Coordinates of C-alpha atoms in Angstrom, one line a residue:
X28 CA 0.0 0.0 0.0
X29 CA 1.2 3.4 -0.7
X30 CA -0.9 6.0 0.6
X31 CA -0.9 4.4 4.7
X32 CA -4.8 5.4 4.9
X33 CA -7.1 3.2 7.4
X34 CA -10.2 1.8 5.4
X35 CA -11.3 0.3 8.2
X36 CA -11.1 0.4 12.3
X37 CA -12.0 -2.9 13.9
X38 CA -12.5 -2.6 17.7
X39 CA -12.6 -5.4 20.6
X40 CA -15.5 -4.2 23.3
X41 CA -13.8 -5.2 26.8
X42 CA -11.6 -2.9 27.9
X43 CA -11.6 -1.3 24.6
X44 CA -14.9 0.1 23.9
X45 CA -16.1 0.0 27.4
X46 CA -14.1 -0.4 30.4
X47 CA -15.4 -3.4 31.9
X48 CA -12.2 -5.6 32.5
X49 CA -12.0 -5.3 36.4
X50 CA -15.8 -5.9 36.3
X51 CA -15.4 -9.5 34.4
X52 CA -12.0 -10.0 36.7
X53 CA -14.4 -10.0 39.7
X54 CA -16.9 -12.3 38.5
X55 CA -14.5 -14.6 36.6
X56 CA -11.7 -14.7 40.1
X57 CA -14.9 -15.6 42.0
X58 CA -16.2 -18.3 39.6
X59 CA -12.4 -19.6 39.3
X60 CA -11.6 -19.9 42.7
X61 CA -14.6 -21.9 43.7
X62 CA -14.0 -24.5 40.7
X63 CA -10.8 -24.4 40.1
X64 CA -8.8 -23.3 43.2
X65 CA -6.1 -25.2 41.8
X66 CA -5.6 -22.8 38.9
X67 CA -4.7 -19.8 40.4
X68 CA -4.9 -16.5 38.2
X69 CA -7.0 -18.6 35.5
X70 CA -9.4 -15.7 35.1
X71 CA -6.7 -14.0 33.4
X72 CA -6.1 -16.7 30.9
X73 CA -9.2 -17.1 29.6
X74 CA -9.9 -13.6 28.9
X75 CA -10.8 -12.6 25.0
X76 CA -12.3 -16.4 24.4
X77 CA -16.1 -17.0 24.3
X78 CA -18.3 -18.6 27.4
X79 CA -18.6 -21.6 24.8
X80 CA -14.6 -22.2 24.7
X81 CA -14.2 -21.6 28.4
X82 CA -16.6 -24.1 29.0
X83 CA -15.4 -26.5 26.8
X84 CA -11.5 -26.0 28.3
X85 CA -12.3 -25.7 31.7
X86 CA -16.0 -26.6 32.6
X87 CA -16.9 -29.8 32.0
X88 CA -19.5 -30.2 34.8
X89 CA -22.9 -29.5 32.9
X90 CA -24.1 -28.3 36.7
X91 CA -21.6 -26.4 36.4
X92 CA -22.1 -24.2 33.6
X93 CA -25.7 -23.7 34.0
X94 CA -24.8 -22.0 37.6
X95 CA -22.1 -20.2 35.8
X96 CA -24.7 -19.1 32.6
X97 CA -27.3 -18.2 35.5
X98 CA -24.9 -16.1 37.6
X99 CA -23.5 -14.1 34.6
X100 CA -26.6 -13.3 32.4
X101 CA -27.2 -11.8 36.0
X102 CA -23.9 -9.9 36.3
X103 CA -23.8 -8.7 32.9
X104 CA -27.7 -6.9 33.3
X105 CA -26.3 -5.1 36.4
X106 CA -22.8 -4.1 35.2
X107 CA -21.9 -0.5 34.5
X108 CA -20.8 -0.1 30.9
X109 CA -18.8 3.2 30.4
X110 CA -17.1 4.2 27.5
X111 CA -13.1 3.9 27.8
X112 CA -11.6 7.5 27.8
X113 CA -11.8 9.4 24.6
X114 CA -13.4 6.6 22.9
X115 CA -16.8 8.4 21.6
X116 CA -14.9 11.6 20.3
X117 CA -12.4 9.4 18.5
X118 CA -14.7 6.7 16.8
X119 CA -16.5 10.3 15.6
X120 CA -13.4 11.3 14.1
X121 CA -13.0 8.0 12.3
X122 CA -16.2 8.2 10.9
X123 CA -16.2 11.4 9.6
X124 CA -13.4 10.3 7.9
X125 CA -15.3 7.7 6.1
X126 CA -13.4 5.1 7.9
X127 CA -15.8 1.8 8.3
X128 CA -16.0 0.7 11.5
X129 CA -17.1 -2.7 13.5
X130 CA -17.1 -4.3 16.7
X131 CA -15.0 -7.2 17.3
X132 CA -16.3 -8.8 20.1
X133 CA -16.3 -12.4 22.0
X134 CA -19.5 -11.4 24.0
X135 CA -22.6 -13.7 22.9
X136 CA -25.5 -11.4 21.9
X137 CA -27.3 -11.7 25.0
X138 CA -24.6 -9.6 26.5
X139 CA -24.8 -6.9 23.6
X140 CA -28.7 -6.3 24.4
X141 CA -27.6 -5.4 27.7
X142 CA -25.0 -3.0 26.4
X143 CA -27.6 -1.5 23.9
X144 CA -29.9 -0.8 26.7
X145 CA -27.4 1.1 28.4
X146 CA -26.3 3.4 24.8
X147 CA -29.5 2.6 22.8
X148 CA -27.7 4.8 20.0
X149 CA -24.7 2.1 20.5
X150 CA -24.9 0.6 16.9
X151 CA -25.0 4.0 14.9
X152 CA -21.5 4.1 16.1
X153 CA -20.6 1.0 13.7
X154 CA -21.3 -0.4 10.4
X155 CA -20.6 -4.3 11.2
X156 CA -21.0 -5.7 15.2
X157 CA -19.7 -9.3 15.2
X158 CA -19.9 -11.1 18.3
X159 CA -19.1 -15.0 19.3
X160 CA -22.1 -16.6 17.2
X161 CA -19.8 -15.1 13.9
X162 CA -16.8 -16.9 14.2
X163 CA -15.6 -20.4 15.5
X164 CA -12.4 -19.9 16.2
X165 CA -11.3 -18.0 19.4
X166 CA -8.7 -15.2 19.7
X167 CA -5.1 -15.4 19.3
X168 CA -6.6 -17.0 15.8
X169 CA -7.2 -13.9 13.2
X170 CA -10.3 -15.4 12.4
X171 CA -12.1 -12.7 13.9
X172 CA -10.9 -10.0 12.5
X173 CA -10.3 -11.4 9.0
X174 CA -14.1 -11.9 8.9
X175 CA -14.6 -8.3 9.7
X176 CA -12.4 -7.2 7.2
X177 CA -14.4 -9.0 5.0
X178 CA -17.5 -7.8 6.1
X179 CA -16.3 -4.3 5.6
X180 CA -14.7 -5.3 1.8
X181 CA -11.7 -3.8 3.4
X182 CA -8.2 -5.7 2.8
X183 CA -6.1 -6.6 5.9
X184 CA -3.1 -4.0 5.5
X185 CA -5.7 -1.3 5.0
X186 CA -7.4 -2.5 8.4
X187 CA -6.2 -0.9 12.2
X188 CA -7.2 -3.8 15.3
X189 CA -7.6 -2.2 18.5
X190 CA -7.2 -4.5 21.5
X191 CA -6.3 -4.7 25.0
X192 CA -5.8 -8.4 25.9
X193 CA -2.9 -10.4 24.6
X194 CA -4.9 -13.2 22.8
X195 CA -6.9 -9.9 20.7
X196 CA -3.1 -8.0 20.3
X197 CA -1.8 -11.5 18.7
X198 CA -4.9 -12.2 16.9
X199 CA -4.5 -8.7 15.0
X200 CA -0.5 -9.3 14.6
X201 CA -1.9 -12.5 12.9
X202 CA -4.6 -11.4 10.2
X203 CA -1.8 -9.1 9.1
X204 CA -3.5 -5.6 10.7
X205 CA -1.6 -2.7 12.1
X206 CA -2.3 -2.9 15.9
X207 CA -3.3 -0.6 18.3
X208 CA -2.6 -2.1 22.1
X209 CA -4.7 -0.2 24.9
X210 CA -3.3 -0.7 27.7
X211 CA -6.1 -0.8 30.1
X212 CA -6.1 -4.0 31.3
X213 CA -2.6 -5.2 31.1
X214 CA 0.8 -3.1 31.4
X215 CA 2.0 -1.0 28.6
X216 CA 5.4 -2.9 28.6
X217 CA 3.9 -5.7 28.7
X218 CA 1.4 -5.3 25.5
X219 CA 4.4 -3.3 23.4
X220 CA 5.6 -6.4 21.8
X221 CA 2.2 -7.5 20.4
X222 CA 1.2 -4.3 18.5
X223 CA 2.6 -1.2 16.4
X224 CA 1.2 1.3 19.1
X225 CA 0.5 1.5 22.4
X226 CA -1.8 4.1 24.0
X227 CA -2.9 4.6 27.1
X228 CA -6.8 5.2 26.3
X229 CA -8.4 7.3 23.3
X230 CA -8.1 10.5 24.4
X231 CA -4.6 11.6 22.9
X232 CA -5.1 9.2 19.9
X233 CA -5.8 10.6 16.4
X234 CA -6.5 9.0 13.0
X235 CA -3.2 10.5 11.5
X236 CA -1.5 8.6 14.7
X237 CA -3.4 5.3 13.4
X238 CA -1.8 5.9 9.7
X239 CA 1.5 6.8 10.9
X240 CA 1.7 3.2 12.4
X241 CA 0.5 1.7 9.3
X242 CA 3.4 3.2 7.3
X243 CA 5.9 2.2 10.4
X244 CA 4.9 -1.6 9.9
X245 CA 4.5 -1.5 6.0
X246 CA 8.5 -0.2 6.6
X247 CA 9.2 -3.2 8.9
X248 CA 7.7 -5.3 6.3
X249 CA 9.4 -4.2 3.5

């Protein structure tokens, strides 16, 4: 590519979108610890897969999972989803930019009705919301975003990820997108290795930012 400018913006919703990270940490640590005390920190490792892969990695117990569905359709209707910093004013930018945009998400859609409740103008804010029931393979696989790119007739290089967990970071490395790390939920030192840029939240990002790390990995490439 030549000109470096983003066609299209695909964005993860945890920690990303809306801050809700420490929220799922706090459910997940409590559902962890009481079936699998013997894995401490697995909360952490599950994070960016869907409720079906979890389950089918570390739930076996069909007992199990219904108290585990039961206790977080529950959580998820009562949880506070605010926008990460800077995050409205930027995907406004984007879009009157004629950037595409789309959410990237693992949530199931029972969880997105909850999150449209809360911002009923939530999807004017994207042309494509894919969650879990849209792809089969889980984060780090590209599969995700690939399909969104798709979705968007967008081609990968012309396509900017933005994620926040390690499995979403690789998973955009992987479908061959310039990466935008947030680091809201893990470390910024940590993240840096996974993606082109790191940034704390939104508020001090800028579309010409975004292209200027596209040109920096189309360098590296070259």
């Amino acid at each position: 590519m030549n000109d470096f400018n983003m066609k299209a913006a695909l964005f993860d919703f945890d920690g990303v979108v809306c801050d809700t990270e420490s929220q799922y940490s706090i459910f997940w640590g409590g559902v962890c610890r009481q079936y699998h005390p013997e894995q401490p920190g697995l909360e952490n490792k599950i994070k960016g897969q869907t409720l079906e892969q979890i389950f089918d990695a570390h739930f076996h117990d069909m007992d199990a999972r219904k108290d585990i569905v039961r206790r977080l359709d529950e959580y998820e209707a009562g949880m506070d989803y605010v926008f990460v910093k800077g995050f409205l004013e930027f995907i406004k930018e984007l879009r009157e930019a004629g950037v595409a945009t789309a959410l990237v998400t693992s949530s199931n859609m029972k969880k997105m009705e909850c999150v449209y409740k809360a911002h009923p103008d939530f999807n004017n804010m994207f042309d494509a919301v894919l969650t879990s029931d849209d792809f089969t393979q889980s984060k780090p696989h590209p599969q995700c975003f690939l399909i969104a790119a798709k979705r968007l007739n967008a081609e990968p290089q012309d396509c900017v990820v933005f994620e926040d967990s390690f499995n979403g970071l690789k998973a955009g490395m992987a479908a061959g997108m310039t990466v935008v790390g947030l680091a809201t939920t893990n470390p910024a030192q940590q993240i840096a290795p996974l993606c082109d840029i790191v940034v704390e939240d939104f508020s001090q990002l800028h579309r010409l930012d975004c292209q200027t790390a596209m040109a920096k990995r189309e360098r590296k490439l070259v």
